[in-house]
Coordinates of C-alpha atoms in Angstrom, one line a residue:
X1396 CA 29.6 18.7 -5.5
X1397 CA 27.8 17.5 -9.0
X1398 CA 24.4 16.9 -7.4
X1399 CA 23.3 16.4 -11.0
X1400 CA 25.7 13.5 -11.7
X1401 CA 25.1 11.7 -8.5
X1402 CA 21.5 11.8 -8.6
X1403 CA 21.7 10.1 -12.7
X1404 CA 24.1 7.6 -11.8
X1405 CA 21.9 5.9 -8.1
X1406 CA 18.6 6.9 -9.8
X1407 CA 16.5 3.7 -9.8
X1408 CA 14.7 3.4 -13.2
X1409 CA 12.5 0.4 -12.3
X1410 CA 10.5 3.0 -10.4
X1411 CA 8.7 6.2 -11.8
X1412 CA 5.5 7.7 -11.4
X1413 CA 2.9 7.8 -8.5
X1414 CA 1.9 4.6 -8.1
X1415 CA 4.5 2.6 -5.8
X1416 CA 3.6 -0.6 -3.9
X1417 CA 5.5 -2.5 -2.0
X1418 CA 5.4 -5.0 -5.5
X1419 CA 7.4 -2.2 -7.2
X1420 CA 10.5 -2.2 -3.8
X1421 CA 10.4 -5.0 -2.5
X1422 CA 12.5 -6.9 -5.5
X1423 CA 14.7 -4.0 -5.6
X1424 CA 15.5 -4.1 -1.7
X1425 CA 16.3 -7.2 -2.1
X1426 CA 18.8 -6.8 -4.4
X1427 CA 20.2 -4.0 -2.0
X1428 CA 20.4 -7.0 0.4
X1429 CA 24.4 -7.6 0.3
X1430 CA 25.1 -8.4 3.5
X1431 CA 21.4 -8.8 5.6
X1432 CA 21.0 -5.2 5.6
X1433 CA 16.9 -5.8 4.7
X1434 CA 14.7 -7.3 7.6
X1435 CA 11.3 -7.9 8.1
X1436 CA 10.3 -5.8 11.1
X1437 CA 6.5 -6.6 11.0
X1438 CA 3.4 -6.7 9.1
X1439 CA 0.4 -4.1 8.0
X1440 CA -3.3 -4.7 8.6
X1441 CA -3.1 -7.1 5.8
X1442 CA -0.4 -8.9 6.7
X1443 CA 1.9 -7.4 4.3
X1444 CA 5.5 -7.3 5.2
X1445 CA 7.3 -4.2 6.7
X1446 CA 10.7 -4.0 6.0
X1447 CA 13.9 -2.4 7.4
X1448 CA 17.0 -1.4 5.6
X1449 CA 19.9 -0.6 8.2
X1450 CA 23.8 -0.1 6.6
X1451 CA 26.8 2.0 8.1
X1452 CA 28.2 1.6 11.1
X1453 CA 28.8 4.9 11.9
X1454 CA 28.3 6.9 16.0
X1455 CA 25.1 9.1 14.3
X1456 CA 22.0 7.6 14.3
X1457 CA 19.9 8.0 11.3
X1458 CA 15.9 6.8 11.7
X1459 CA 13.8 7.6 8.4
X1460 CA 11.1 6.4 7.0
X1461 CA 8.4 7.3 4.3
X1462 CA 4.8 6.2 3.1
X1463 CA 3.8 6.7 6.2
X1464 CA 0.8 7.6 3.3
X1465 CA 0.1 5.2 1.1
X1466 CA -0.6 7.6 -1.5
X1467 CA 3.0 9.8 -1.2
X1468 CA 5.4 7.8 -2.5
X1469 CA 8.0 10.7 -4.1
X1470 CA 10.4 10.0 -1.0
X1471 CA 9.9 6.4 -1.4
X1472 CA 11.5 6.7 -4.9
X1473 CA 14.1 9.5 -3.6
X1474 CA 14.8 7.2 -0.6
X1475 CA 15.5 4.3 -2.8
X1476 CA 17.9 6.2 -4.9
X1477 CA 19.6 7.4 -2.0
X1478 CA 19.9 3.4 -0.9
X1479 CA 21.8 3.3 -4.1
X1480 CA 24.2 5.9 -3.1
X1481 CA 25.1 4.2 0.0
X1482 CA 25.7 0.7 -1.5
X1483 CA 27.7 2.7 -4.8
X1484 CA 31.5 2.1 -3.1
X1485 CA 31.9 6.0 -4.0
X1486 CA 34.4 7.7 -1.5
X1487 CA 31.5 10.1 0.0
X1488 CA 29.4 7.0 0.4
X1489 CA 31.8 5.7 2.0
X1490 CA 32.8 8.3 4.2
X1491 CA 28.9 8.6 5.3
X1492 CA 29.3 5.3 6.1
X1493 CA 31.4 5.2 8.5
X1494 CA 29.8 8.2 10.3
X1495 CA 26.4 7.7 10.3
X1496 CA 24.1 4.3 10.5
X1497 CA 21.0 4.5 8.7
X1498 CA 18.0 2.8 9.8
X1499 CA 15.1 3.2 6.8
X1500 CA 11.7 2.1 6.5
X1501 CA 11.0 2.9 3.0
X1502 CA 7.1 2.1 2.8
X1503 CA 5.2 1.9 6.6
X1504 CA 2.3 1.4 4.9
X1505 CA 2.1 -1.0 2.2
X1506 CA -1.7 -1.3 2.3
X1507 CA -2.2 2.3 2.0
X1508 CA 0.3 2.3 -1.2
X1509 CA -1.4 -0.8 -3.0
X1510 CA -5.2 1.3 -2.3
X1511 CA -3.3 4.3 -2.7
X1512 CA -5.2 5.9 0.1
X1513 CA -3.6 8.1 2.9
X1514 CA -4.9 5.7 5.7
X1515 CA -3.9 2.6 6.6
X1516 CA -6.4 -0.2 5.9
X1517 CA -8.4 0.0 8.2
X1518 CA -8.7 4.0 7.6
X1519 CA -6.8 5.2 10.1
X1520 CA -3.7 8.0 9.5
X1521 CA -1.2 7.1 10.9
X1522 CA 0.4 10.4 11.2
X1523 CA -2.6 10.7 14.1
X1524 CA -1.7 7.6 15.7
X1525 CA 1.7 8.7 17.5
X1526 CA 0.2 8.3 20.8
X1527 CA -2.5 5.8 20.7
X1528 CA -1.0 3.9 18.7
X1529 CA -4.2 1.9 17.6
X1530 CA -2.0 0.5 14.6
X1531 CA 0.4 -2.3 13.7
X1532 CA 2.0 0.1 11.5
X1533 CA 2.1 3.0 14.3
X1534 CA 3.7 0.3 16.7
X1535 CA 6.0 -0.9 14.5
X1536 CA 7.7 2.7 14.1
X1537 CA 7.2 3.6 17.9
X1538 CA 9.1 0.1 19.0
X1539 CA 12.0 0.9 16.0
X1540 CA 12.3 4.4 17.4
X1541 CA 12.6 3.2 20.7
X1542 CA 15.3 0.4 20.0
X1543 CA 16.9 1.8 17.4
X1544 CA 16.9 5.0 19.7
X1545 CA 18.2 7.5 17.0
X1546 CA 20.0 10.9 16.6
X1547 CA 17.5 11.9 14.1
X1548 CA 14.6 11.5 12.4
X1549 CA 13.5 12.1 8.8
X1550 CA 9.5 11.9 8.6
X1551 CA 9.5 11.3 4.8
X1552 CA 6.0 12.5 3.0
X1553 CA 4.7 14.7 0.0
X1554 CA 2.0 17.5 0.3
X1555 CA -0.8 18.6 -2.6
X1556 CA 0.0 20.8 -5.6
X1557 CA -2.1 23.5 -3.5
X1558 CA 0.6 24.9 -1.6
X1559 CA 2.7 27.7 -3.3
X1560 CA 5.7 29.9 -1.4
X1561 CA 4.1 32.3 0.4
X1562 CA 2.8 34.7 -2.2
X1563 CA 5.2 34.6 -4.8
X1564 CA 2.9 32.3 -7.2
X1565 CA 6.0 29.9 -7.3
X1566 CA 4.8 26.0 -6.4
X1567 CA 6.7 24.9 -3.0
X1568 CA 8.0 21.9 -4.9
X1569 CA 10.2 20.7 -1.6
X1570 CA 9.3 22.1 1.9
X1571 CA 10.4 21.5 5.2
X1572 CA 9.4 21.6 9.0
X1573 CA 11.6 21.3 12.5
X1574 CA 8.2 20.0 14.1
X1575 CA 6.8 21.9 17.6
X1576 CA 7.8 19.9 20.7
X1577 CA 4.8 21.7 22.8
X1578 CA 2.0 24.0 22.1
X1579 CA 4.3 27.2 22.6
X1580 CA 6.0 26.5 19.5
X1581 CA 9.2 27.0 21.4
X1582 CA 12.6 26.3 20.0
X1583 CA 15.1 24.1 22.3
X1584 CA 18.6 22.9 21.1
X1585 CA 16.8 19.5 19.7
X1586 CA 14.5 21.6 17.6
X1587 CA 17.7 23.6 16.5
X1588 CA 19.5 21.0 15.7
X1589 CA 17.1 20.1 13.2
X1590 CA 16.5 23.5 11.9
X1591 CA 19.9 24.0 11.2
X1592 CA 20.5 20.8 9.1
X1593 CA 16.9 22.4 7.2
X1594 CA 19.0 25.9 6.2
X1595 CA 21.9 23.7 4.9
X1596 CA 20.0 21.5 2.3
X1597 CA 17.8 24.7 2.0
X1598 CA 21.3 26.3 0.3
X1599 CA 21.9 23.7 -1.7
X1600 CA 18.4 23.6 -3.2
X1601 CA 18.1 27.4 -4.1
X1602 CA 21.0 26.8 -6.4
X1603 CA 18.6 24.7 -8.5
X1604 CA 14.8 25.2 -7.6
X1605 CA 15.3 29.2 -6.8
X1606 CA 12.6 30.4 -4.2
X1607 CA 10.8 27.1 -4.3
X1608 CA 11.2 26.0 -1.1
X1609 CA 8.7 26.4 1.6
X1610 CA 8.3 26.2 5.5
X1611 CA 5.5 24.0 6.5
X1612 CA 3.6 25.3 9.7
X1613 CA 4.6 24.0 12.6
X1614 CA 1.2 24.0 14.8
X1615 CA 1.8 21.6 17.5
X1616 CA -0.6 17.9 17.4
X1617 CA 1.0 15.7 19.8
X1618 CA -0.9 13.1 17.8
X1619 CA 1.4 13.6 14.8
X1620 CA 4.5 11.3 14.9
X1621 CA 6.9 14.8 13.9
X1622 CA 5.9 17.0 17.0
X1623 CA 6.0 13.1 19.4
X1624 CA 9.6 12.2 18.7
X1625 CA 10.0 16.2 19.2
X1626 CA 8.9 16.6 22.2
X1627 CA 10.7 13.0 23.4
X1628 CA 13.9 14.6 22.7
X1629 CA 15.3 13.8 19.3
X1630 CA 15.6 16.6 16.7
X1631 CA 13.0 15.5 13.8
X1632 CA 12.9 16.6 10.1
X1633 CA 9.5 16.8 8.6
X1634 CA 9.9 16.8 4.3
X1635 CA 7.1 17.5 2.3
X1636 CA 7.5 17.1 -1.7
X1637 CA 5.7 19.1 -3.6
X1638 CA 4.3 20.1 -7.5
X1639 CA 7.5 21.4 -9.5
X1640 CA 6.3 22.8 -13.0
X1641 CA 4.5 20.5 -15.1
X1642 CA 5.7 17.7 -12.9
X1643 CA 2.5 15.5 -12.1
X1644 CA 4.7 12.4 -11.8
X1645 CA 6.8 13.8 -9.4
X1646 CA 9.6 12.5 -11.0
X1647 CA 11.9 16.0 -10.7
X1648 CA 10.5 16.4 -7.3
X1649 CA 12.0 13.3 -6.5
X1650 CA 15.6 14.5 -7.9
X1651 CA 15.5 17.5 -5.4
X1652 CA 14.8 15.4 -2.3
X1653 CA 17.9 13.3 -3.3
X1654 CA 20.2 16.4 -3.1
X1655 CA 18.6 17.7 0.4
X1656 CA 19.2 14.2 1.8
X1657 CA 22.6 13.8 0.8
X1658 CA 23.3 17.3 1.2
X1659 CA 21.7 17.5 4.9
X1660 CA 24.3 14.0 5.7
X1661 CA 27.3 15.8 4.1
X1662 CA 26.5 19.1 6.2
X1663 CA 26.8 17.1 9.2
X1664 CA 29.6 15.0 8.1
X1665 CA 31.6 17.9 7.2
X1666 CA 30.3 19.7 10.8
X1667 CA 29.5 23.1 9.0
X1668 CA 26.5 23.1 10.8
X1669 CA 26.4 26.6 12.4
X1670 CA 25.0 26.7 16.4
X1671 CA 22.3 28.8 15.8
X1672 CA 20.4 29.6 12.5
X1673 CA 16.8 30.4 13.2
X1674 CA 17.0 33.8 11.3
X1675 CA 17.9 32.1 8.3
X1676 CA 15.3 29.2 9.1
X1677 CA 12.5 32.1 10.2
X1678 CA 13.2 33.4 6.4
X1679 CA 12.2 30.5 4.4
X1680 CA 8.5 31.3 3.4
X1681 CA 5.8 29.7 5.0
X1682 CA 3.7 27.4 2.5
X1683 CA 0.5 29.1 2.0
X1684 CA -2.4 26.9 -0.4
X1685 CA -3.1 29.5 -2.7
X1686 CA -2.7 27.2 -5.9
X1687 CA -5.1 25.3 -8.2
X1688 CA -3.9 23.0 -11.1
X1689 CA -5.7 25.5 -13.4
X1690 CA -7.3 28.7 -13.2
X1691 CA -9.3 30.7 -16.2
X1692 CA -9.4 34.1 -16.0
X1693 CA -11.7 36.3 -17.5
X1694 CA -14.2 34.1 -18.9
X1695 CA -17.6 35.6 -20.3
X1696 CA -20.8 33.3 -18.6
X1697 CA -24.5 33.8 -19.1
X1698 CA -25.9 34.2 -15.4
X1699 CA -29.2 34.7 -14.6
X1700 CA -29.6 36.4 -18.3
X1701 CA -26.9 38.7 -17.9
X1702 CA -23.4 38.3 -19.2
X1703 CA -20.6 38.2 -16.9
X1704 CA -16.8 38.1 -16.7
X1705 CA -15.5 36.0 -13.9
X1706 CA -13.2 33.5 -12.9
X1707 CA -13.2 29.8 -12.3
X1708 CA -10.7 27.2 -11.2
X1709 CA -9.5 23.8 -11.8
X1710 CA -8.5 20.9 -9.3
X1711 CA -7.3 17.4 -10.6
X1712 CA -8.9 14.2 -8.9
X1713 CA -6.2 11.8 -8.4
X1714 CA -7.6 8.4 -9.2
X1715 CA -6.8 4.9 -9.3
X1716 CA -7.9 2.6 -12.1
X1717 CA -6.7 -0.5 -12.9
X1718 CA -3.4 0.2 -11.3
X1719 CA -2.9 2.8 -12.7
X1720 CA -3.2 6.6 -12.0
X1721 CA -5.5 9.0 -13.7
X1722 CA -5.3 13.0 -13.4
X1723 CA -9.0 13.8 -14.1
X1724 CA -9.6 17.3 -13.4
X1725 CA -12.8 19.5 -11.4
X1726 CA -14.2 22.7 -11.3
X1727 CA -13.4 23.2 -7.5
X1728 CA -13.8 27.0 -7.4
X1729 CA -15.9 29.8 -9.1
X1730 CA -15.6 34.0 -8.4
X1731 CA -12.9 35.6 -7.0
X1732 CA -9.0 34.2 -7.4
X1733 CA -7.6 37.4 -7.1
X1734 CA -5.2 35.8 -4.3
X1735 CA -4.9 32.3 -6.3
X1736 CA -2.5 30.9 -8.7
X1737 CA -2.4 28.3 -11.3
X1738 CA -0.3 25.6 -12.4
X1739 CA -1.5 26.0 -15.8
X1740 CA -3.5 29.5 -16.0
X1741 CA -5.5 30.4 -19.2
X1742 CA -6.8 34.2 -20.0
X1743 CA -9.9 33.7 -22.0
X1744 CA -10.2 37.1 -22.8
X1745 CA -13.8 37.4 -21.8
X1746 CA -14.6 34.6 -24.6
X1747 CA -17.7 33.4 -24.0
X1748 CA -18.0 30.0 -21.9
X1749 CA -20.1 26.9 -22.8
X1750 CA -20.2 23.2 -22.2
X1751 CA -22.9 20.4 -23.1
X1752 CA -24.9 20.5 -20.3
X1753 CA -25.8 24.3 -18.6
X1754 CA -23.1 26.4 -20.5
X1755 CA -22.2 27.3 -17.1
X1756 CA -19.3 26.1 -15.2
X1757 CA -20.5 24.6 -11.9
X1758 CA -18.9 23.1 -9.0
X1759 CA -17.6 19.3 -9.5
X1760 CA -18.4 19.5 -13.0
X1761 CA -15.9 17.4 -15.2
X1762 CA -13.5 20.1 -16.6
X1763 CA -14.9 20.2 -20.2
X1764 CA -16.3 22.9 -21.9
X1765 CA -15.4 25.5 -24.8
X1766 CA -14.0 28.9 -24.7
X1767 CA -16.1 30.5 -27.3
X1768 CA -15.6 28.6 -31.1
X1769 CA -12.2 27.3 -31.5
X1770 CA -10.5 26.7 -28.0
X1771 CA -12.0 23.5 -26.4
X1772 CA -10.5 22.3 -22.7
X1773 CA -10.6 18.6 -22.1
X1774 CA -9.8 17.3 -18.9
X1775 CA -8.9 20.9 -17.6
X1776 CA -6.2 21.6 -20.9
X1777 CA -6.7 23.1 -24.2
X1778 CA -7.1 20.4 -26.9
X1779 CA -4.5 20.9 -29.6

């Protein structure tokens, strides 16, 4: 199957970048809204509306949902698209159609996207509300979940450019988790059912992003909506998308969760799911946060009136100004990165550091300074 080809032709343009707010779906929902397929199911904090989008009418039940964070919205764009799919008359559309139903809650928390902020309003995560359920938002999902009563759920989010693949200094640009049901970690048929749907798209992806897929850790918190619908019985999918190189916007992140969403629905549509594939599952590496957005090695500094060579890294700040966001990027680490990687890593080659203020990198400092005479980094990149 041309993953490629799909993904360009049900790519939504109108969205791109990291900013999404409900302002940015909501007209393109409704557009999606053929036949009453869109519903208000409820409203946020701020009495913004929650929407549904169900299609299909198919025996498999299909509950996802994403934005749960306001500020991960690379499934939110990668849902959308695959909203596309389904409403493209294609004959695999059409055949997922009539086997599954999907049930989608593209953005749970609309407040959260328009501060883009993890919390909710009133700064509470919702992904620690499962059994509280303190929050409209939280209620909403729990009450859907409940009615809707699916055969799966896909908990749709994105995780920090920190986490690499184990220790192979490769970003883990898409990872995945079959949540804990209980604090044993054991593995029952619902748990397998969703670990073998994560070693199917896990195929598919190593064709294109080779040994850049992860294994999130699956540490049970019965507060965390994943490990809840666990442990109540229905086999959950956690997704997590991640940095892939040079890919701040996430906009090539957000390809690669299109292909393991429609290759996951295609897996079970074709029934080559396999009974039992927790070796294979066991083998995809566990994401370990060993990565900065840049590291300097070997950089000459004047400490305590002796020269030194050591190392220092880089984090950005994600910000939002004027509705728009800004990368601005902090020293977040200084001494030993011997076990660290870089997004972008520079060798200074025990040049001699300096900055305007203490010629010495310190921690939170802006990421500005010079490399001795000729390389200047602004903003944590050299200035061409």
């Amino acid at each position: 199957m041309d993953y490629e080809k799909i993904f360009s032709q049900n790519k939504q343009d109108k969205i791109k970048g990291r900013y999404i707010t409900l302002e940015h779906i909501e007209p393109l929902l409704q557009k999606l809204n053929t036949n009453n397929q869109l519903q208000l199911i409820g409203k946020s904090v701020l009495e913004q509306p929650i929407y549904s989008y169900q299609i299909g009418n198919g025996k498999t039940k299909i509950l996802l949902w994403s934005q749960m964070h306001g500020n991960e919205s690379t499934t939110t764009k990668a849902l959308i698209d695959f909203l596309n799919f389904l409403n493209s008359k294609s004959e695999t559309a059409n055949q997922l159609l009539e086997f599954f139903t999907f049930y989608s809650i593209p953005m749970l928390n609309p407040d959260g996207a328009k501060l883009y902020t993890r919390e909710n309003a009133n700064k509470v995560d919702l992904n620690r509300d499962s059994q509280n359920l303190t929050q409209p938002e939280s209620n909403i999902l729990r009450k859907i979940y409940e009615e809707f009563k699916p055969d799966f759920c896909y908990n749709l989010h994105d995780q920090r450019t920190i986490f690499g693949v184990s220790d192979t200094g490769k970003p883990a640009t898409v990872s995945f988790l079959s949540p804990s049901y209980n604090e044993e970690r054991a593995i029952n048929e619902d748990r397998i059912k969703a670990i073998n749907i994560i070693v199917r798209m896990n195929e598919v992806l190593q064709q294109y992003i080779p040994g850049q897929v992860g294994r999130f850790d699956d540490s049970f918190n019965i507060n965390c909506i994943g490990d809840t619908f666990q442990s109540l019985g229905t086999p959950t999918i956690l997704f997590e998308a991640g940095h892939f190189q040079g890919d701040y916007e996430r906009e090539e992140t957000r390809k690669f969760i299109f292909f393991a969403l429609l290759s996951g629905f295609i897996a079970i549509y074709e029934n080559v799911i396999v009974d039992n594939e927790i070796i294979d599952y066991i083998n995809i590496p566990q994401n370990n946060p060993n990565f900065f957005d840049f590291v300097y090695r070997n950089v000459r500094i004047n400490y305590d009136s002796s020269e030194i060579i050591t190392n220092f890294a880089a984090q950005y700040k994600e910000e939002l100004i004027d509705n728009k966001i800004f990368f601005n990027a902090f020293v977040v680490k200084i001494g030993d990165l011997e076990d660290n990687f870089g997004h972008f890593e520079y060798d200074a080659k025990e040049q001699m550091y300096s900055d305007s203020n203490k010629n010495i990198p310190n921690l939170n400092q802006k990421a500005d300074f010079y490399l001795g005479k000729n390389v200047e980094i602004v903003n944590g990149l050299v200035k061409l």
